[in-house]
CSV table of C-alpha atoms and ligand atoms in Angstrom, one decimal:
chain,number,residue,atom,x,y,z
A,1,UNK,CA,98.2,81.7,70.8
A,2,UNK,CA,100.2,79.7,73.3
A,3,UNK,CA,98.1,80.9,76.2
A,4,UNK,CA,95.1,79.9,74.2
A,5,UNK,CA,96.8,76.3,73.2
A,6,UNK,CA,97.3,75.8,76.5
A,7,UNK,CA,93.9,76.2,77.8
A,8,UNK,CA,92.5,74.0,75.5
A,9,UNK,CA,91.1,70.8,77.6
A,10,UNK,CA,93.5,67.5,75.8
A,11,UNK,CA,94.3,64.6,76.5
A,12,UNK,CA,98.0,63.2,76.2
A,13,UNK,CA,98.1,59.6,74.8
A,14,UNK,CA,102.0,59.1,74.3
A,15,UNK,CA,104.0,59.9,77.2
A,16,UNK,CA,107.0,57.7,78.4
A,17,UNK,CA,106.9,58.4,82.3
A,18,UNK,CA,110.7,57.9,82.4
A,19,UNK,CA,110.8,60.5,79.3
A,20,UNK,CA,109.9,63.1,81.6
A,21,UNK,CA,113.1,62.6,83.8
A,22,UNK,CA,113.9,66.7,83.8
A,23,UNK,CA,117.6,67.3,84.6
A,24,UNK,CA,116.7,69.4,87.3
A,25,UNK,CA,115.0,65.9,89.4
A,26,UNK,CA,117.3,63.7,87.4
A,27,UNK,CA,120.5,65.4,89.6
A,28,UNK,CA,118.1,65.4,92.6
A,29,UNK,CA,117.4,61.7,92.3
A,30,UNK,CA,121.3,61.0,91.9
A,31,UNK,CA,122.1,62.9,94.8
A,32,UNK,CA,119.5,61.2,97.1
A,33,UNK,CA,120.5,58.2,96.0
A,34,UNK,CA,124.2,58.8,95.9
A,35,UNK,CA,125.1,58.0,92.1
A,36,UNK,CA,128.2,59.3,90.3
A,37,UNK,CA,126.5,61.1,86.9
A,38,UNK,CA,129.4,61.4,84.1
A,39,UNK,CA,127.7,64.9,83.9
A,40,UNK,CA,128.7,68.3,85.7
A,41,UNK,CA,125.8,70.0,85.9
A,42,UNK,CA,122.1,70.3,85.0
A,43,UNK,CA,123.4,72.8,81.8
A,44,UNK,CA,126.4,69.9,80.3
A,45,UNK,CA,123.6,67.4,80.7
A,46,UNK,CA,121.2,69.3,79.0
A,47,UNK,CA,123.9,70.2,76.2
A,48,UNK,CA,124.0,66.3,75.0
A,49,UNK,CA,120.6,66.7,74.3
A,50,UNK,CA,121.6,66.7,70.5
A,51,UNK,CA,120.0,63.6,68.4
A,52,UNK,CA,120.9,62.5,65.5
A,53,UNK,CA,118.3,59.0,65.4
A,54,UNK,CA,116.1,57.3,68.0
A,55,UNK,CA,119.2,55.3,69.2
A,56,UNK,CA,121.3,57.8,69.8
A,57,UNK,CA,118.5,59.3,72.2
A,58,UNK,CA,117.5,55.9,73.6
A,59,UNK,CA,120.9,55.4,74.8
A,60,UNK,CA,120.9,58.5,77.0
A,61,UNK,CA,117.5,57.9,78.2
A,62,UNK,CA,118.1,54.8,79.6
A,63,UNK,CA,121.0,56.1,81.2
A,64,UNK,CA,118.8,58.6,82.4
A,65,UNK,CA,116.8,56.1,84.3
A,66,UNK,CA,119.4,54.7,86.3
A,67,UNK,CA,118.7,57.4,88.8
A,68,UNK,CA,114.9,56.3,89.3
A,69,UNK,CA,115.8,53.6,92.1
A,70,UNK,CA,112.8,53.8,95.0
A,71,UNK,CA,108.8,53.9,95.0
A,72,UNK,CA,109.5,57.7,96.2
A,73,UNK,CA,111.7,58.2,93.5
A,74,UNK,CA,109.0,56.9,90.2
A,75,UNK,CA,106.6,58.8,92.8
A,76,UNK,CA,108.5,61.9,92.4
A,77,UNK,CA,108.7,61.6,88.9
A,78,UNK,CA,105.0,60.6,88.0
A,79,UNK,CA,104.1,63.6,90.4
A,80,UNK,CA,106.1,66.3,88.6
A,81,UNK,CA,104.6,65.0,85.1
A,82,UNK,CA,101.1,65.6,86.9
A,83,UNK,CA,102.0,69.2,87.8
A,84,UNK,CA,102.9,69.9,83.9
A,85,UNK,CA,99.5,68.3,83.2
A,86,UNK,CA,97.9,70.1,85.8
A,87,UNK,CA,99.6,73.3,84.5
A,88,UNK,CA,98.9,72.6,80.2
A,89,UNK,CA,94.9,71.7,81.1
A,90,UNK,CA,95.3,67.9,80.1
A,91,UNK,CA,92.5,66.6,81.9
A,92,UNK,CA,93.1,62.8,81.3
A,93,UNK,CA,96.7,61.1,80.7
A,94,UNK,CA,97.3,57.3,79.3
A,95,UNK,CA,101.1,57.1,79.9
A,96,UNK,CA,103.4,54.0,79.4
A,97,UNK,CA,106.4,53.1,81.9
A,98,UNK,CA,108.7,50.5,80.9
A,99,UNK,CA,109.1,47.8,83.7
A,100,UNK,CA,112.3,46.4,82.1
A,101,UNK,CA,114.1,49.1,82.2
A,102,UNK,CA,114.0,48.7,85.9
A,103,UNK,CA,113.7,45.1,86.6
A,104,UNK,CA,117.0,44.6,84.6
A,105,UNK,CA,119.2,46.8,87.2
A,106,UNK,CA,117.5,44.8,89.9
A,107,UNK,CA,114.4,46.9,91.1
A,108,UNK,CA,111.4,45.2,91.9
A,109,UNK,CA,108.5,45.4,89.5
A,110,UNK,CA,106.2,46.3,92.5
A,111,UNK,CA,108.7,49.2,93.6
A,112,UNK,CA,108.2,51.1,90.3
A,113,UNK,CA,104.5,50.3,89.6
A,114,UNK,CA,103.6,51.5,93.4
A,115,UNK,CA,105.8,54.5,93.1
A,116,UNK,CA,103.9,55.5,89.7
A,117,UNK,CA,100.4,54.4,90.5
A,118,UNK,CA,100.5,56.1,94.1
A,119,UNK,CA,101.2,59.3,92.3
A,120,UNK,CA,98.6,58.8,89.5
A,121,UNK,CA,96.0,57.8,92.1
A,122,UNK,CA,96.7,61.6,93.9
A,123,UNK,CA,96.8,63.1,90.8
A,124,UNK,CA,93.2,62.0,90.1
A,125,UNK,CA,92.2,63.0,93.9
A,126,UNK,CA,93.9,66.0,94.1
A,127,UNK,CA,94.5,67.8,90.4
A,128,UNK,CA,91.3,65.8,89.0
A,129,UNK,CA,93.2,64.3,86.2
A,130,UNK,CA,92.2,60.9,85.3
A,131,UNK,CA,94.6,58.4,84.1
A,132,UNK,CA,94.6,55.0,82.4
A,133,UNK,CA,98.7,53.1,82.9
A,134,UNK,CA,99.9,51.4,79.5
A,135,UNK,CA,102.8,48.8,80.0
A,136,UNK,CA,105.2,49.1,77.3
A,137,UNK,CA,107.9,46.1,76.3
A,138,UNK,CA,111.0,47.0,75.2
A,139,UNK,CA,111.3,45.1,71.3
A,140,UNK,CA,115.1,45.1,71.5
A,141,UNK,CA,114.5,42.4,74.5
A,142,UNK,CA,113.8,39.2,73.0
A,143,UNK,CA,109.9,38.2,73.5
A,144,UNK,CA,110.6,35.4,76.8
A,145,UNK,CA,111.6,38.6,78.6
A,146,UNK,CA,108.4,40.5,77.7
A,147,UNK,CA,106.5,37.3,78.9
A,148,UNK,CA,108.6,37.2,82.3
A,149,UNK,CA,107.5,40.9,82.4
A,150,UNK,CA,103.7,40.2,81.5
A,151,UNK,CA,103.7,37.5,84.4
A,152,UNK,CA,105.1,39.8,86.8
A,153,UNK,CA,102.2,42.2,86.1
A,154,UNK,CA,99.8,39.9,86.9
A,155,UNK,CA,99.4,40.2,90.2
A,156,UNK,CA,98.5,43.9,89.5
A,157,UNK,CA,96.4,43.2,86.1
A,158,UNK,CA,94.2,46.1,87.4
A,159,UNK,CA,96.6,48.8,87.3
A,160,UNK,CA,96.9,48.8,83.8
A,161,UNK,CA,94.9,49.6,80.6
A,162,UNK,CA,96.7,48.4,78.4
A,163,UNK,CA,100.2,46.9,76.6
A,164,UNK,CA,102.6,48.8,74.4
A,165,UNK,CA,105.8,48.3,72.3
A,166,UNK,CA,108.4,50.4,72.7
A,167,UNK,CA,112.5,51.2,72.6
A,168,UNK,CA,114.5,50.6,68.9
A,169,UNK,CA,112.4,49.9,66.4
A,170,UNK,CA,114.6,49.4,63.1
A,171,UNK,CA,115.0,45.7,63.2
A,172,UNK,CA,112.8,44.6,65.5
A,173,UNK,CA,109.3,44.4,64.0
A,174,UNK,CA,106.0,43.7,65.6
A,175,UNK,CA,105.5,40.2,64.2
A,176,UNK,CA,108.1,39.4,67.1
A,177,UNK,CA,105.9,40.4,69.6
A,178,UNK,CA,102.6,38.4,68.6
A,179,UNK,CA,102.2,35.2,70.7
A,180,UNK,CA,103.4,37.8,74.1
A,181,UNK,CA,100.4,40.5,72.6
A,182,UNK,CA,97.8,37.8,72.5
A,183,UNK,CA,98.3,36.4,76.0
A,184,UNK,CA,98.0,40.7,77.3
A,185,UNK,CA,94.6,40.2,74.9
A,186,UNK,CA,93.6,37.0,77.0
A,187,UNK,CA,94.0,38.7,79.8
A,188,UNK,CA,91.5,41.6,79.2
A,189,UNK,CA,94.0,44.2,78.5
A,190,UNK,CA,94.0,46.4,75.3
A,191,UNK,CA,96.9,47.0,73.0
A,192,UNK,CA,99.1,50.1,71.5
A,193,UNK,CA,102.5,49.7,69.6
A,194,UNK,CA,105.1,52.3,68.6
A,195,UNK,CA,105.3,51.6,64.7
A,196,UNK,CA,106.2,53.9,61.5
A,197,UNK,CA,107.8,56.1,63.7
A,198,UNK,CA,111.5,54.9,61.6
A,199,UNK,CA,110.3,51.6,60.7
A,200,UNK,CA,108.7,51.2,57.1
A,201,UNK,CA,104.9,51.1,56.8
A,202,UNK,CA,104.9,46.9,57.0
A,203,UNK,CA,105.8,47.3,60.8
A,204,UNK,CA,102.2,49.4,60.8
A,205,UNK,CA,100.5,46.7,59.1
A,206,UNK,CA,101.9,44.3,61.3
A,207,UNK,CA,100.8,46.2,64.6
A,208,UNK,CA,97.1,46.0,63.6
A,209,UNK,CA,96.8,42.6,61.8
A,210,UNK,CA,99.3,40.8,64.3
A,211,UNK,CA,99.5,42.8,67.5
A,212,UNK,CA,95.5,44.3,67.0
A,213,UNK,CA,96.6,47.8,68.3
A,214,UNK,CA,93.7,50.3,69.3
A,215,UNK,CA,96.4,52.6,68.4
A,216,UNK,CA,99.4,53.5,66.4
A,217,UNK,CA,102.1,55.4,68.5
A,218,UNK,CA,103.6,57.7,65.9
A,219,UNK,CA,102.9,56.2,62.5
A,220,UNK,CA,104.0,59.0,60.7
A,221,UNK,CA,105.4,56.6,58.0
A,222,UNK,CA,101.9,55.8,57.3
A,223,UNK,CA,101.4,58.3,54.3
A,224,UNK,CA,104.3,56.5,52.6
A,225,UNK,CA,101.7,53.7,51.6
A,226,UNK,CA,98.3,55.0,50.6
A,227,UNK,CA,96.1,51.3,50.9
A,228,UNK,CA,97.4,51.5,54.6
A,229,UNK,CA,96.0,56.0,54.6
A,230,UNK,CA,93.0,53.8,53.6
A,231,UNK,CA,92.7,51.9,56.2
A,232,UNK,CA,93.6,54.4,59.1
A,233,UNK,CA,91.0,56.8,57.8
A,234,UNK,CA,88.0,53.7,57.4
A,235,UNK,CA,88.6,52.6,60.6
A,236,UNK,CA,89.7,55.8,62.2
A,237,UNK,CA,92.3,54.3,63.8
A,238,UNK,CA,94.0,56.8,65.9
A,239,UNK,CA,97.4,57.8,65.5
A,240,UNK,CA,99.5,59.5,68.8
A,241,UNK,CA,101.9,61.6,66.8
A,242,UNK,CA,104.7,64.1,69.0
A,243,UNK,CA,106.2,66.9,66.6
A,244,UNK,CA,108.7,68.0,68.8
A,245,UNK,CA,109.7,64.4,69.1
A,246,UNK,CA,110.4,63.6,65.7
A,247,UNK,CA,112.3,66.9,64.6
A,248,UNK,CA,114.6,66.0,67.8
A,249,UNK,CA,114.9,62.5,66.3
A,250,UNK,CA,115.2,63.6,62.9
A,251,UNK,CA,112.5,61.7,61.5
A,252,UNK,CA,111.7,65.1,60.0
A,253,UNK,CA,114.7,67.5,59.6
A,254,UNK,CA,112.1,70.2,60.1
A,255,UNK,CA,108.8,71.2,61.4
A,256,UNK,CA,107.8,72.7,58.2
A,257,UNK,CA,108.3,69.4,56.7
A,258,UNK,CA,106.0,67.6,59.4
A,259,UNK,CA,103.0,65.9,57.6
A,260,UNK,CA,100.3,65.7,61.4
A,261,UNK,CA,98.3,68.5,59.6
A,262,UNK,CA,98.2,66.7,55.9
A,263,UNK,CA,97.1,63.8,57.6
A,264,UNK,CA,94.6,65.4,60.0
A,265,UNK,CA,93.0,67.6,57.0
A,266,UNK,CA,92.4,63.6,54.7
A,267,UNK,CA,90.5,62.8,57.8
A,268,UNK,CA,92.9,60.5,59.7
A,269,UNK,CA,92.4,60.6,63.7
A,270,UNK,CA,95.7,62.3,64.9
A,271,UNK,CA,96.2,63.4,68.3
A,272,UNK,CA,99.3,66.0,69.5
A,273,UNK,CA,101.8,64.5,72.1
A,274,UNK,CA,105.0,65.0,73.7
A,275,UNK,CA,107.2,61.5,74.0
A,276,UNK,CA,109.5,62.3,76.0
A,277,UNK,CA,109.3,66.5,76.9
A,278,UNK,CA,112.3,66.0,79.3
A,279,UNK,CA,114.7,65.2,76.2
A,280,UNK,CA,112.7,67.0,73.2
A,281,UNK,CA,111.8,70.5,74.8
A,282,UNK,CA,108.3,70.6,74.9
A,283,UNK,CA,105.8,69.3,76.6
A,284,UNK,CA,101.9,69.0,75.2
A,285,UNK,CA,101.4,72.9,74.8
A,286,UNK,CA,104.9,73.2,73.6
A,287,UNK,CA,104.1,70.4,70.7
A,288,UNK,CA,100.8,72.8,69.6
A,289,UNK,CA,102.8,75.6,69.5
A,290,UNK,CA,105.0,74.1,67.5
A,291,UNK,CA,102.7,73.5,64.8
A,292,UNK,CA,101.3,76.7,65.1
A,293,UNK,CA,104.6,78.3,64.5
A,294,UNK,CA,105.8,76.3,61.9
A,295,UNK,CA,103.1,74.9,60.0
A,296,UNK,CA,100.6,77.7,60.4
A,297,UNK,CA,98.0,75.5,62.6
A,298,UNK,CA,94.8,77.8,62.6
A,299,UNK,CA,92.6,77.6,65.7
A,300,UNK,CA,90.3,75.6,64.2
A,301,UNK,CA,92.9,72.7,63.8
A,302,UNK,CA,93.8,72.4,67.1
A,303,UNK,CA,90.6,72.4,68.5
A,304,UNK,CA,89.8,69.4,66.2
A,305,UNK,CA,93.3,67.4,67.2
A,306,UNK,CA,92.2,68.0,70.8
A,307,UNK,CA,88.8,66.6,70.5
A,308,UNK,CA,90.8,63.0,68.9
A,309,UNK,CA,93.1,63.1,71.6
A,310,UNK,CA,89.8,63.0,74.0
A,311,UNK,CA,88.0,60.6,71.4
A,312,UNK,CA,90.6,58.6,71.3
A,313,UNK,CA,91.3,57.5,75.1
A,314,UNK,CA,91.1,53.5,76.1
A,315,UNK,CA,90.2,55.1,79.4
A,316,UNK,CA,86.6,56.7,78.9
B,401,LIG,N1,111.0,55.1,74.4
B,401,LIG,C1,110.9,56.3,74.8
B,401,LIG,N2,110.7,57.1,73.8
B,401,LIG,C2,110.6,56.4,72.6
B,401,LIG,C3,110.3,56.6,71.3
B,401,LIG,N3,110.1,57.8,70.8
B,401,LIG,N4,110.3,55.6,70.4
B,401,LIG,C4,110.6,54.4,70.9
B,401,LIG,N5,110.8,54.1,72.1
B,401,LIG,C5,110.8,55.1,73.0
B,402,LIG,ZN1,107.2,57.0,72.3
């Protein structure tokens, strides 16, 4: 089945680029940049890979991230996430990147967005994989600092598909985020939010009436509010779920308890992702077979979440 999951054609529509930091580069990077890590080795960094909530992961990754210091380095990175594409047929990727992350330790914006886009470019030249670049915010920044970040894409308003919101989301609810999402609407660019992934179902309502997402990242918390099921399914608004994700995160304490099939089988768009595969063990295959395993996902299923993750691109 795995062989068979994986040659399925997909798109992946939720994929933080600095998610896919494997140890392996993430020790390269350090060396060539000549960073102290607090871990030993690839194997003890791998080993605190052990989540508990989102924030106890977030903290890591950003850590993580500290390595990611020249263009050749977000190059690099961007590259090897092609390869996995490449290697799991997903012919068409819409990944976010968070400019703050990087900005705030003093790297240029232009540094990580040429690094990233280079590598995206030769990914569509040389592997044939087409792309569309989503720039996520990070909510537990106040909103002036999403607008500082919004005028420093400017000059590169073509690079990008879209806006996202991303990073902690238990106290920090869309509605922030409104005035920032309007002026990314003025500009011609399209909008996704994380939402529902711990936060309650309001923070989904909020996303679509406030922020006017194309897309909910996650939204599993949907099915706790059926006038909001409603409204995913009449609209077939698309939701970019990640199994692995949210078993690692404990969203679910199990796969068997994951609801993507429930949801797929009342007719709500879901599409199969991966998050962050460096941290959650899986990449886009891995997150099928996942479902397959646990959940008994027949052939037929899969087929149908691939076709939403290829109906469901802002990139056509
Ligand atoms: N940043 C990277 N992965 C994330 C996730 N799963 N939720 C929120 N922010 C993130
Ligand atoms: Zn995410």
């Amino acid at each position: 089945m795995y062989d068979w999951l994986n040659a399925l054609p997909k798109a992946e529509l939720h994929l933080h680029l600095e998610g896919s930091l494997e140890p392996e580069l993430l020790f390269a990077l350090a060396e060539r940049n000549k960073i102290a890590l607090p871990w030993g080795d690839v194997d003890s960094l791998r080993g605190a890979y052990a989540f508990n909530n989102l924030q106890e992961f977030l903290d890591l990754y950003y850590q993580g991230a500290d390595v990611l210091r020249s263009e050749q380095d977000f190059y690099d990175l961007t590259w090897a996430y092609l390869l996995k594409c490449k290697q799991q047929n997903v012919i068409h990727t819409e990944p976010f990147f968070d400019p703050q992350t990087h900005t705030d330790r003093g790297i240029p914006f232009e540094v990580v967005l040429r690094g990233i886009q280079q590598a995206l470019d030769d990914g569509h030249k040389q592997l044939g994989i087409s792309h569309g670049l989503i720039l996520s915010f990070l909510r537990h920044l106040p909103e002036e600092a999403a607008f500082k970040t919004l005028e420093q894409a400017m000059p590169f308003r073509d690079a990008f598909v879209a806006v996202g919101l991303d990073s902690s989301e238990m106290g920090f609810p869309p509605r922030l985020f409104q005035r920032v999402f309007a002026k990314a609407r003025s500009e011609g660019l399209l909008t996704v939010a994380h939402a529902g992934e711990e936060g309650p179902p309001e923070y989904i309502w909020e996303a679509l009436d406030l922020l006017k997402i194309e897309r909910i990242d996650h939204g599993v918390r949907a099915m706790e509010d059926e006038r909001l099921m409603q409204r995913i399914i009449d609209e077939q608004i698309p939701l970019t779920v990640c199994p692995l994700s949210n078993t690692k995160l404990r969203v679910f304490d199990d796969m068997r308890q994951h609801n993507i099939l429930q949801m797929l089988e009342r007719g709500v768009k879901v599409t199969v992702n991966s998050d962050d595969p460096a941290y959650f063990g899986g990449y886009v295959t891995e997150n099928f077979a996942a479902l397959h395993d646990s959940l008994g996902m027949t052939q037929d299923q899969a087929r149908r979440l691939a076709q939403n993750s290829l109906d469901a691109r802002l990139v056509k």
